[in-house]
């Protein structure tokens, strides 16, 4: 997204997005450091999917 683009979210949408980012961060932290480094060096996503159920 360019610096000139903006996203406007309702408070509920913003809360959902914040929760999603928290879950993604926790999933990323569960990966072993060696695996995180390997994925980062290969420009691969650290977290590919999140199940919110």
mmCIF file of C-alpha atoms in Angstrom:
data_model
loop_
_atom_site.group_PDB
_atom_site.id
_atom_site.type_symbol
_atom_site.label_atom_id
_atom_site.label_comp_id
_atom_site.label_asym_id
_atom_site.label_seq_id
_atom_site.Cartn_x
_atom_site.Cartn_y
_atom_site.Cartn_z
ATOM 1 C CA UNK A 1 0.000 0.000 0.000
ATOM 2 C CA UNK A 2 1.271 3.449 -0.893
ATOM 3 C CA UNK A 3 1.703 6.168 1.685
ATOM 4 C CA UNK A 4 -1.092 8.091 -0.047
ATOM 5 C CA UNK A 5 -3.595 5.253 0.499
ATOM 6 C CA UNK A 6 -5.607 4.951 3.689
ATOM 7 C CA UNK A 7 -7.852 2.331 5.194
ATOM 8 C CA UNK A 8 -10.769 3.418 7.350
ATOM 9 C CA UNK A 9 -12.102 0.820 9.758
ATOM 10 C CA UNK A 10 -14.874 0.879 12.294
ATOM 11 C CA UNK A 11 -13.853 0.286 15.900
ATOM 12 C CA UNK A 12 -15.136 -3.319 15.704
ATOM 13 C CA UNK A 13 -13.168 -3.959 12.499
ATOM 14 C CA UNK A 14 -10.076 -2.388 14.037
ATOM 15 C CA UNK A 15 -10.429 -4.646 17.098
ATOM 16 C CA UNK A 16 -10.774 -7.735 14.865
ATOM 17 C CA UNK A 17 -7.691 -6.724 12.894
ATOM 18 C CA UNK A 18 -5.703 -6.165 16.098
ATOM 19 C CA UNK A 19 -6.760 -9.619 17.342
ATOM 20 C CA UNK A 20 -5.714 -11.196 14.035
ATOM 21 C CA UNK A 21 -2.300 -9.506 14.220
ATOM 22 C CA UNK A 22 -1.881 -10.743 17.813
ATOM 23 C CA UNK A 23 -2.707 -14.318 16.764
ATOM 24 C CA UNK A 24 -0.305 -14.128 13.806
ATOM 25 C CA UNK A 25 2.410 -12.846 16.157
ATOM 26 C CA UNK A 26 1.838 -15.721 18.563
ATOM 27 C CA UNK A 27 1.943 -18.282 15.749
ATOM 28 C CA UNK A 28 5.185 -16.724 14.482
ATOM 29 C CA UNK A 29 6.691 -16.880 17.963
ATOM 30 C CA UNK A 30 5.870 -20.605 18.176
ATOM 31 C CA UNK A 31 8.232 -21.345 15.285
ATOM 32 C CA UNK A 32 11.749 -22.389 16.242
ATOM 33 C CA UNK A 33 14.300 -19.614 15.693
ATOM 34 C CA UNK A 34 16.198 -21.685 13.130
ATOM 35 C CA UNK A 35 13.004 -22.121 11.062
ATOM 36 C CA UNK A 36 12.151 -18.396 11.323
ATOM 37 C CA UNK A 37 15.602 -17.435 10.061
ATOM 38 C CA UNK A 38 15.392 -19.935 7.204
ATOM 39 C CA UNK A 39 11.971 -18.660 6.101
ATOM 40 C CA UNK A 40 13.075 -15.024 6.347
ATOM 41 C CA UNK A 41 16.190 -15.631 4.267
ATOM 42 C CA UNK A 42 14.090 -17.334 1.578
ATOM 43 C CA UNK A 43 11.506 -14.509 1.611
ATOM 44 C CA UNK A 44 8.762 -16.933 2.597
ATOM 45 C CA UNK A 45 5.889 -16.008 4.911
ATOM 46 C CA UNK A 46 6.394 -16.990 8.524
ATOM 47 C CA UNK A 47 2.679 -17.640 8.988
ATOM 48 C CA UNK A 48 0.660 -18.934 6.051
ATOM 49 C CA UNK A 49 -2.717 -19.514 7.644
ATOM 50 C CA UNK A 50 -4.639 -18.727 10.788
ATOM 51 C CA UNK A 51 -7.698 -20.657 11.955
ATOM 52 C CA UNK A 52 -9.964 -18.371 13.946
ATOM 53 C CA UNK A 53 -12.441 -21.075 14.958
#
